[in-house]
Amino acid sequence: MAEDTILQDWVAGTTNYRIRASIVTGVSVVYTIFVIVTLAMFMIVARNKRSGLEKRSVKLVFIQALGCYLAGVDGLVTAALNNWACFVRLWLFNVGFMLSLSAMFARAFHLMVVYKVHELTSKLSARDPMQIINEMDAGVTQSAHMLPKIVVHSSLIGHLGVESMEKQNGGSLRSKFSRTKLTSTEEQIRDMQQLKKYRRLLPYATDRMLITFILISLALTMVLSLVINITNKQFAVRPVQSVCNFFWGFLPVTAIIIVYFFIVFPLILWRVWGNRDAYGIRHDLIICDTVGIAVLIVTLVWVNVLHETQQIWPGLSYIWIYAFLLHISSVFVPLLNAIKHNKSALEGNDQLRRPSIGDVSMAPRVVLPLSNRRANFNRMLDDPIEYSKFRTFAVSCFSSELTAFIEEYQVLKTETIAVLRPNSMRGRPSASTMCTIANPEPTKLAAVVSPHANSNSKTDSNAYAPTSVTTSILDTLTTNNPNTKPTHTVSFPSQLFDKLKAIYWDYIDPNSYTSVNASPMVVRRIAEQMNTKDYNVTLFDELKDEVLFMLYSDVYTRYIRK
């Protein structure tokens, strides 16, 4: 930097210089303590799965915070000291910015891929409800690998038998259902192609692959810094230079920063703009890019144009403002929100008991009075419109696999009851326990469901009693077969063995991208039963209880706050 005038009042050793150095040194100490404490708390709280911090990719956030700290220290030391080792300044600048930028890019890429997989999976998990009824008439069970999957939900069609519903609608129920399909075949094909594309990207959106990308970027940056050390005497390690030209020494990484802030980040943020994640990751990334662009412009103008002002307060000090705001946005605010969420979740779980460690089918059931929140949660599961909203919100929490599992459990329950009921009791399954239209439109639903249907019409005598997803398959069997008193030794019918295996590979196998985050003990117990072909009707009950617990304690707690 060519300076027109040297301000003697701000050279090393003057009173102004010492005051500035003292203030910045104090800020540096406080900043360092703040970063260490908040980052340590962030890592500790993230161990609690209910906090939601793990959804933010904890390792990537840590790398981003580390890079911001290095860049921030560079800015603060430059503000405190007019002249200090140029090669150290260069390395802090290059390494700090490349770590933070590559980590931000990795987080944005992870958000884009994971959110789209959840969104498309949830969207495709809807099938024409009458297709299920037709399959039941023909005695056909769903293919284990059929896409899209069935979506089932208690009470979404109403508490009427199918024949009764057809009579009320002039025998046109099947045609009404056909007209209210969620998506056309062409849309489903397009969505499945999109899902296939994003699922191919999932292996590259894992922490391991993204950290590998960051390490490669870091290695290239270090090589670039070494080249500058060797070819530019101002940044040589020996002899150490304390006066260095900002523009030429920092130009390569500055050019990379400009590309990231003005091209890469805007493009990827454009792709995730519609992703309304419940954790504020998208907002976090938008703040990071906006602050980065503003600070970059101010710094470049300050250093290269405002020469005299640069002597009073170095332009590189604004890098610290960038680092500090990014730390607040990516670490501090999410940490506070996670602590608040944990407290709220604990208050709502005061009367909620986790599944027992032992065999739930053998353990006595303890009935506890439900808290208001828990009762509201159960009512929401049985309310078609509210559940549709909740199901969409679960996508924003990256928890679509949880709602998908309980819907598959309802399908399994429906098909199991239909096969295992005595012949004298068999008939059409009640639509209220079987079919659900995901994201139903109230105007279309009104043509099929009457809110007072139960009181004004007779239920089909052949239709079995509907049960909520909170009711197990065994209890539903007991309700519909009071004389036989089924026990936990009852096995699933052989026609459903393929479906049991599909549910296991989709939602339980740890290697599946859609596996639920169940406890290792439950996963191991189910795996053992699958290996020994012990397909009793309580096979998935404990897992179902855990999934409902996760939905209630995490997703529903966030949902009611929204």
XYZ file of C-alpha atoms in Angstrom:
562
model
C 0.000 0.000 0.000
C 1.428 3.337 -1.004
C 0.650 5.859 1.690
C 0.508 9.574 0.786
C 0.999 10.799 4.342
C 2.219 9.120 7.502
C 0.158 10.105 10.555
C 2.771 10.565 13.275
C 0.158 10.421 16.065
C -0.559 6.750 15.214
C 2.900 5.300 14.742
C 4.242 2.676 17.121
C 5.065 4.035 20.575
C 2.605 6.954 20.571
C -0.208 7.305 23.112
C -2.914 6.719 20.498
C -1.164 3.575 19.334
C -0.874 2.186 22.888
C -4.525 2.921 23.677
C -5.676 1.189 20.520
C -3.422 -1.785 21.207
C -4.735 -2.093 24.785
C -8.382 -1.961 23.723
C -7.919 -4.488 20.934
C -5.906 -6.794 23.199
C -8.742 -6.800 25.729
C -11.270 -7.506 23.001
C -9.071 -10.352 21.727
C -8.968 -12.006 25.151
C -12.750 -11.726 25.630
C -13.338 -12.950 22.075
C -11.100 -15.979 22.567
C -12.841 -16.949 25.821
C -16.255 -16.452 24.223
C -15.393 -18.644 21.233
C -13.918 -21.446 23.358
C -16.782 -21.514 25.876
C -19.629 -21.313 23.356
C -18.061 -23.825 20.994
C -17.435 -26.268 23.847
C -21.038 -25.877 25.030
C -22.234 -26.344 21.461
C -20.390 -29.664 21.197
C -21.689 -30.831 24.586
C -25.326 -29.888 23.990
C -25.170 -31.453 20.518
C -24.725 -34.859 22.179
C -28.365 -34.618 23.216
C -30.204 -35.861 20.131
C -33.281 -33.911 21.165
C -31.397 -30.596 20.863
C -31.450 -30.698 17.059
C -27.875 -29.392 16.818
C -26.727 -32.581 15.116
C -28.997 -31.613 12.192
C -26.682 -28.627 11.641
C -23.688 -30.942 10.958
C -21.758 -30.366 14.179
C -18.350 -31.200 12.708
C -18.827 -28.780 9.824
C -19.963 -26.029 12.190
C -16.857 -26.659 14.323
C -14.579 -26.332 11.279
C -16.361 -23.159 10.198
C -16.031 -21.675 13.706
C -12.324 -22.573 13.791
C -11.722 -20.888 10.442
C -13.645 -17.784 11.535
C -11.600 -17.612 14.732
C -8.283 -17.744 12.854
C -9.438 -15.039 10.446
C -10.787 -12.977 13.341
C -7.515 -13.204 15.251
C -5.712 -12.034 12.118
C -7.957 -8.965 11.993
C -7.610 -8.178 15.692
C -3.824 -8.513 15.790
C -3.568 -6.315 12.695
C -5.722 -3.708 14.465
C -3.536 -3.837 17.588
C -0.165 -3.756 15.821
C 0.736 -1.674 12.805
C 3.570 -3.964 11.823
C 3.934 -7.665 12.588
C 5.162 -10.747 10.756
C 3.698 -10.708 7.242
C 3.966 -14.446 6.679
C 1.936 -15.157 9.859
C -0.677 -12.636 8.748
C -0.837 -14.323 5.348
C -1.265 -17.825 6.774
C -3.987 -16.803 9.247
C -5.831 -14.989 6.459
C -5.572 -17.809 3.920
C -6.206 -20.756 6.233
C -8.924 -19.014 8.236
C -10.943 -17.935 5.216
C -10.581 -21.210 3.329
C -11.703 -23.246 6.342
C -14.724 -21.047 6.951
C -15.720 -20.751 3.278
C -15.320 -24.426 2.439
C -17.239 -25.402 5.597
C -20.045 -22.988 4.706
C -20.214 -24.447 1.210
C -20.257 -27.983 2.640
C -23.119 -27.084 4.990
C -25.117 -25.514 2.152
C -24.577 -28.564 -0.062
C -25.582 -30.882 2.794
C -28.755 -28.853 3.418
C -29.695 -28.887 -0.263
C -29.302 -32.650 -0.697
C -30.760 -33.849 2.610
C -33.762 -31.522 2.522
C -34.658 -32.493 -1.056
C -34.405 -36.195 -0.216
C -36.784 -35.753 2.736
C -39.130 -33.507 0.764
C -39.363 -35.788 -2.273
C -39.614 -38.945 -0.155
C -42.503 -37.444 1.791
C -44.186 -36.222 -1.382
C -43.911 -39.605 -3.051
C -45.195 -41.543 -0.047
C -48.761 -41.053 -1.241
C -50.788 -43.484 -3.320
C -54.389 -43.477 -4.501
C -56.355 -44.716 -1.456
C -58.728 -46.777 -3.585
C -55.754 -48.714 -4.942
C -55.285 -50.122 -1.454
C -58.934 -51.182 -1.268
C -58.724 -52.816 -4.676
C -55.633 -54.731 -3.588
C -57.396 -55.883 -0.436
C -60.347 -57.076 -2.566
C -57.976 -59.041 -4.772
C -55.975 -60.359 -1.816
C -52.846 -58.628 -3.035
C -50.312 -57.115 -0.667
C -48.138 -54.160 -1.473
C -44.865 -54.892 -3.228
C -41.910 -54.460 -0.922
C -40.195 -52.064 -3.283
C -43.168 -50.273 -4.833
C -42.885 -46.530 -5.204
C -44.539 -44.407 -4.155
C -45.311 -46.025 -0.790
C -48.745 -46.093 0.813
C -49.593 -43.353 3.237
C -51.939 -44.502 5.953
C -53.441 -42.569 8.759
C -56.239 -43.236 11.231
C -59.377 -41.131 10.779
C -58.208 -39.289 7.674
C -60.998 -40.680 5.526
C -63.531 -40.735 8.366
C -65.133 -43.268 10.683
C -67.278 -44.940 8.030
C -67.041 -48.257 6.267
C -66.320 -48.092 2.567
C -69.753 -49.323 1.528
C -71.459 -46.752 3.782
C -69.303 -43.991 2.328
C -70.165 -45.071 -1.208
C -73.871 -45.017 -0.402
C -73.646 -41.510 1.022
C -71.832 -40.298 -2.068
C -74.165 -41.902 -4.583
C -71.854 -44.829 -5.312
C -69.211 -42.519 -6.687
C -66.610 -42.851 -3.964
C -64.114 -44.610 -6.176
C -64.387 -41.987 -8.894
C -64.057 -39.205 -6.305
C -60.850 -40.749 -5.013
C -59.548 -41.094 -8.545
C -60.147 -37.402 -9.140
C -58.370 -36.389 -5.913
C -55.023 -38.017 -6.536
C -52.237 -35.976 -5.099
C -50.132 -35.872 -8.221
C -50.400 -37.022 -11.785
C -48.381 -39.939 -13.068
C -46.105 -37.539 -14.909
C -45.441 -35.565 -11.738
C -44.704 -38.735 -9.803
C -42.259 -39.889 -12.453
C -40.528 -36.523 -12.416
C -40.352 -36.514 -8.625
C -38.984 -40.060 -8.578
C -36.299 -39.059 -11.070
C -35.424 -36.078 -8.889
C -35.322 -38.296 -5.813
C -33.066 -40.758 -7.594
C -30.704 -37.924 -8.525
C -30.504 -36.538 -4.993
C -30.108 -39.994 -3.471
C -27.097 -40.482 -5.718
C -25.678 -37.313 -4.141
C -26.288 -38.507 -0.581
C -22.938 -40.358 -0.288
C -21.206 -37.069 -1.129
C -23.242 -35.168 1.489
C -21.937 -37.185 4.437
C -19.657 -35.598 7.028
C -16.766 -37.811 5.922
C -16.937 -36.759 2.271
C -17.516 -33.088 3.057
C -14.633 -32.998 5.541
C -12.464 -34.630 2.873
C -13.414 -31.793 0.522
C -12.487 -29.247 3.216
C -9.132 -30.924 3.849
C -8.329 -30.914 0.120
C -9.185 -27.210 -0.048
C -7.013 -26.593 3.002
C -4.089 -28.515 1.491
C -4.283 -26.519 -1.736
C -4.416 -23.292 0.271
C -1.339 -24.280 2.249
C 0.539 -25.050 -0.957
C -0.506 -21.662 -2.336
C 0.687 -19.936 0.849
C 4.057 -21.696 0.629
C 4.447 -20.563 -2.981
C 3.774 -16.978 -1.901
C 6.299 -17.337 0.952
C 8.942 -18.492 -1.517
C 8.265 -16.143 -4.427
C 7.403 -12.934 -2.553
C 10.087 -11.501 -0.265
C 7.520 -9.493 1.702
C 5.994 -12.749 2.939
C 9.223 -14.707 3.334
C 9.744 -16.629 6.566
C 13.385 -15.441 6.700
C 14.122 -12.648 6.970
C 10.828 -11.753 8.626
C 9.122 -8.734 7.077
C 6.700 -6.599 9.084
C 5.618 -4.267 6.256
C 3.710 -5.973 3.462
C 1.533 -4.918 0.551
C -2.014 -6.121 1.134
C -3.081 -6.329 -2.494
C -0.431 -8.540 -4.110
C 0.230 -10.933 -1.243
C -3.422 -11.582 -0.454
C -4.717 -11.406 -4.039
C -5.008 -15.184 -4.775
C -7.153 -16.055 -1.750
C -9.056 -12.771 -2.044
C -10.001 -13.792 -5.587
C -11.247 -17.158 -4.254
C -13.244 -15.332 -1.573
C -14.874 -13.138 -4.216
C -15.827 -16.204 -6.277
C -17.371 -17.863 -3.204
C -19.323 -14.818 -2.013
C -20.534 -13.512 -5.373
C -20.984 -16.691 -7.426
C -20.890 -19.998 -5.516
C -22.923 -19.051 -2.445
C -25.644 -17.131 -4.313
C -26.118 -20.078 -6.685
C -26.427 -22.695 -3.955
C -28.581 -20.421 -1.785
C -30.872 -19.987 -4.771
C -31.250 -23.771 -4.853
C -32.121 -23.970 -1.137
C -34.201 -20.793 -1.010
C -37.468 -22.702 -0.703
C -36.122 -25.072 1.954
C -37.941 -23.987 5.115
C -35.890 -26.016 7.545
C -36.994 -25.839 11.177
C -33.464 -25.258 12.477
C -32.750 -21.978 10.699
C -29.819 -23.385 8.720
C -30.902 -21.604 5.559
C -31.182 -18.274 7.392
C -27.771 -18.900 8.938
C -26.181 -19.399 5.518
C -27.909 -16.327 4.089
C -26.555 -14.221 6.964
C -23.060 -15.631 6.432
C -23.055 -14.736 2.738
C -24.584 -11.268 3.241
C -22.165 -10.329 6.030
C -19.235 -11.729 4.039
C -20.051 -9.625 0.970
C -20.489 -6.450 3.047
C -17.258 -6.939 5.021
C -15.280 -7.835 1.880
C -16.338 -4.635 0.109
C -15.633 -2.452 3.155
C -12.222 -4.058 3.741
C -11.058 -3.708 0.144
C -12.111 -0.051 -0.033
C -10.664 0.713 3.419
C -7.262 -0.829 2.694
C -6.743 0.299 -0.874
C -8.478 3.706 -0.946
C -8.663 5.193 2.552
C -4.913 5.314 3.166
C -4.868 7.756 6.069
C -7.855 6.162 7.791
C -6.110 2.826 7.382
C -3.314 4.093 9.679
C -5.808 5.009 12.409
C -7.798 1.804 12.195
C -6.561 -1.002 9.873
C -9.091 -2.300 7.388
C -8.261 -5.946 8.117
C -9.829 -5.470 11.552
C -13.235 -5.723 9.873
C -12.469 -9.359 9.242
C -13.012 -9.815 12.967
C -16.526 -8.366 12.635
C -17.199 -10.944 9.906
C -15.839 -13.759 12.088
C -17.732 -12.610 15.176
C -21.100 -12.298 13.410
C -20.686 -15.703 11.777
C -19.914 -17.256 15.153
C -23.011 -15.628 16.649
C -25.192 -16.848 13.773
C -23.784 -20.389 13.453
C -22.918 -21.276 17.052
C -24.252 -18.922 19.718
C -27.864 -18.435 18.540
C -28.406 -22.152 17.695
C -26.933 -23.032 21.095
C -29.423 -20.791 22.903
C -32.303 -22.178 20.831
C -31.223 -25.759 21.572
C -31.067 -25.120 25.323
C -34.504 -23.501 25.197
C -35.885 -26.401 23.156
C -34.444 -28.992 25.561
C -36.079 -27.237 28.490
C -39.419 -27.079 26.685
C -39.188 -30.735 25.671
C -38.411 -31.822 29.251
C -41.404 -29.897 30.545
C -43.616 -31.685 28.043
C -42.226 -35.130 28.884
C -42.995 -35.053 32.591
C -45.713 -37.688 32.224
C -44.401 -39.467 29.165
C -42.766 -42.821 29.858
C -40.250 -44.304 27.454
C -40.711 -47.900 26.299
C -39.428 -50.476 28.755
C -36.119 -52.229 28.099
C -37.692 -55.632 28.364
C -40.135 -57.323 26.048
C -42.976 -54.809 25.747
C -45.412 -57.527 24.812
C -44.818 -59.290 28.146
C -44.501 -56.232 30.354
C -47.650 -54.981 32.104
C -49.007 -51.786 30.629
C -49.004 -48.817 32.961
C -51.670 -46.241 32.162
C -50.709 -42.745 33.224
C -52.791 -39.606 32.952
C -51.693 -37.758 29.851
C -50.417 -34.232 30.029
C -52.257 -31.666 27.946
C -49.436 -31.566 25.411
C -49.350 -35.332 25.056
C -53.128 -35.480 24.686
C -52.979 -32.786 22.009
C -50.273 -34.752 20.229
C -52.456 -37.862 20.158
C -55.425 -35.845 18.886
C -53.234 -34.336 16.188
C -52.315 -37.827 14.957
C -56.027 -38.536 14.454
C -56.865 -35.204 12.845
C -56.461 -35.267 9.036
C -55.797 -31.580 8.433
C -53.543 -31.028 11.431
C -51.565 -34.191 10.774
C -51.029 -33.100 7.183
C -49.446 -29.861 8.445
C -47.394 -31.766 11.003
C -46.213 -34.201 8.341
C -45.002 -31.312 6.185
C -43.279 -29.759 9.196
C -41.501 -33.066 9.889
C -39.818 -32.667 6.500
C -38.391 -29.324 7.636
C -37.005 -31.139 10.699
C -35.371 -33.767 8.441
C -37.590 -36.343 10.169
C -39.776 -37.572 7.322
C -38.567 -41.114 8.000
C -40.335 -40.994 11.385
C -43.755 -40.148 9.951
C -43.133 -42.564 7.076
C -42.479 -45.373 9.552
C -45.663 -44.851 11.576
C -47.622 -44.675 8.321
C -46.067 -47.962 7.186
C -46.926 -49.382 10.612
C -50.567 -48.443 10.011
C -50.480 -50.133 6.609
C -49.032 -53.244 8.229
C -51.731 -53.137 10.906
C -54.492 -52.806 8.323
C -53.266 -55.682 6.181
C -52.556 -57.890 9.200
C -56.032 -57.433 10.672
C -57.626 -58.045 7.265
C -55.854 -61.405 6.924
C -55.970 -62.647 10.533
C -59.610 -61.910 11.334
C -61.892 -64.973 11.425
C -63.750 -65.643 8.182
C -67.053 -64.769 9.784
C -65.755 -61.318 10.613
C -64.071 -60.588 7.314
C -65.339 -57.866 5.062
C -64.110 -54.658 3.682
C -61.599 -52.914 5.945
C -62.783 -49.653 7.393
C -61.313 -46.783 5.423
C -60.899 -44.844 8.642
C -58.069 -47.105 9.748
C -56.493 -47.515 6.377
C -56.217 -44.797 3.810
C -55.012 -41.304 4.148
C -54.392 -38.612 1.614
C -51.158 -36.817 2.373
C -51.562 -33.046 2.462
C -55.351 -33.306 1.933
C -57.229 -30.341 0.551
C -60.167 -29.478 2.843
C -62.500 -28.742 -0.082
C -61.878 -32.165 -1.610
C -61.919 -33.949 1.722
C -65.301 -32.448 2.568
C -66.863 -34.388 -0.301
C -65.752 -37.643 1.284
C -65.771 -36.985 5.021
C -68.528 -35.525 7.131
C -67.490 -34.342 10.596
C -70.727 -35.802 11.968
C -70.670 -38.983 9.961
C -70.608 -41.289 12.994
C -73.737 -39.852 14.528
C -75.825 -39.679 11.354
C -75.089 -42.977 9.626
C -74.536 -46.621 10.299
C -71.091 -48.085 10.136
C -70.614 -51.110 7.894
C -71.021 -54.158 10.086
C -68.191 -55.900 8.254
C -65.732 -53.063 8.820
C -63.427 -53.612 11.777
C -63.027 -51.026 14.530
C -60.473 -48.332 13.659
C -57.521 -47.750 15.958
C -55.004 -44.926 16.184
C -51.333 -45.368 15.408
C -50.695 -45.264 19.162
C -52.542 -48.605 19.423
C -50.470 -51.678 18.708
C -51.333 -54.402 16.218
C -51.885 -56.880 19.063
C -54.305 -54.557 20.849
C -56.152 -53.958 17.584
C -56.417 -57.712 17.073
C -57.826 -58.037 20.586
C -60.379 -55.298 19.901
C -61.568 -56.959 16.715
C -61.361 -60.542 18.062
C -62.639 -60.314 21.658
C -63.540 -63.983 21.805
C -60.176 -65.390 20.691
C -57.972 -63.206 22.944
C -54.826 -63.163 20.763
C -51.429 -63.125 22.517
C -47.977 -61.864 21.603
C -47.151 -65.276 20.113
C -49.423 -64.591 17.136
C -47.323 -64.268 14.002
C -47.767 -62.089 10.973
C -49.346 -63.904 8.021
C -46.869 -65.271 5.516
C -48.280 -62.973 2.822
C -46.723 -60.035 4.697
C -43.224 -61.428 5.233
C -41.851 -59.468 2.266
C -43.377 -56.296 3.687
C -41.747 -56.954 7.085
C -38.377 -57.294 5.389
C -38.952 -54.112 3.386
C -39.788 -52.173 6.555
C -36.641 -53.517 8.200
C -34.339 -52.578 5.328
C -35.955 -49.163 4.865
C -36.321 -47.943 8.441
C -34.245 -50.125 10.779
C -31.094 -51.243 8.993
C -28.345 -48.782 10.069
C -27.021 -48.612 6.504
C -30.309 -47.299 5.129
C -30.522 -43.587 4.324
C -34.085 -43.581 5.685
C -33.401 -45.470 8.920
C -34.943 -44.039 12.070
C -32.599 -43.057 14.865
C -33.661 -45.871 17.186
C -31.750 -47.101 20.205
C -29.140 -49.802 19.452
C -30.851 -52.242 21.807
C -34.160 -52.051 19.938
C -32.437 -52.350 16.559
C -30.475 -55.376 17.757
C -33.589 -57.070 19.144
C -35.520 -56.614 15.908
C -32.532 -57.815 13.862
C -32.323 -60.970 15.971
C -36.016 -61.659 15.466
C -35.692 -61.102 11.729
C -32.705 -63.452 11.533
C -34.557 -66.179 13.442
C -37.759 -65.479 11.467
C -39.650 -64.795 14.673
C -42.295 -62.665 12.956
C -44.718 -62.138 15.842
C -47.115 -59.203 15.718
C -45.185 -57.281 18.406
C -42.058 -57.175 16.224
C -42.141 -53.421 15.615
C -44.102 -52.287 18.675
C -41.157 -51.101 20.731
C -39.716 -49.260 17.755
C -43.100 -47.684 17.068
C -43.203 -46.391 20.650
C -39.706 -44.939 20.296
C -40.600 -43.250 17.017
C -43.717 -41.709 18.553
C -41.597 -40.544 21.474
C -39.130 -38.868 19.100
C -41.933 -37.235 17.154
C -43.573 -35.993 20.338
C -40.499 -34.823 22.257
C -38.675 -33.203 19.332
C -40.715 -32.522 16.201
C -44.016 -31.786 17.936
C -42.317 -29.513 20.481
C -40.918 -27.449 17.613
C -44.205 -27.658 15.731
C -46.326 -26.095 18.483
C -43.765 -23.296 18.893
C -44.037 -22.470 15.201
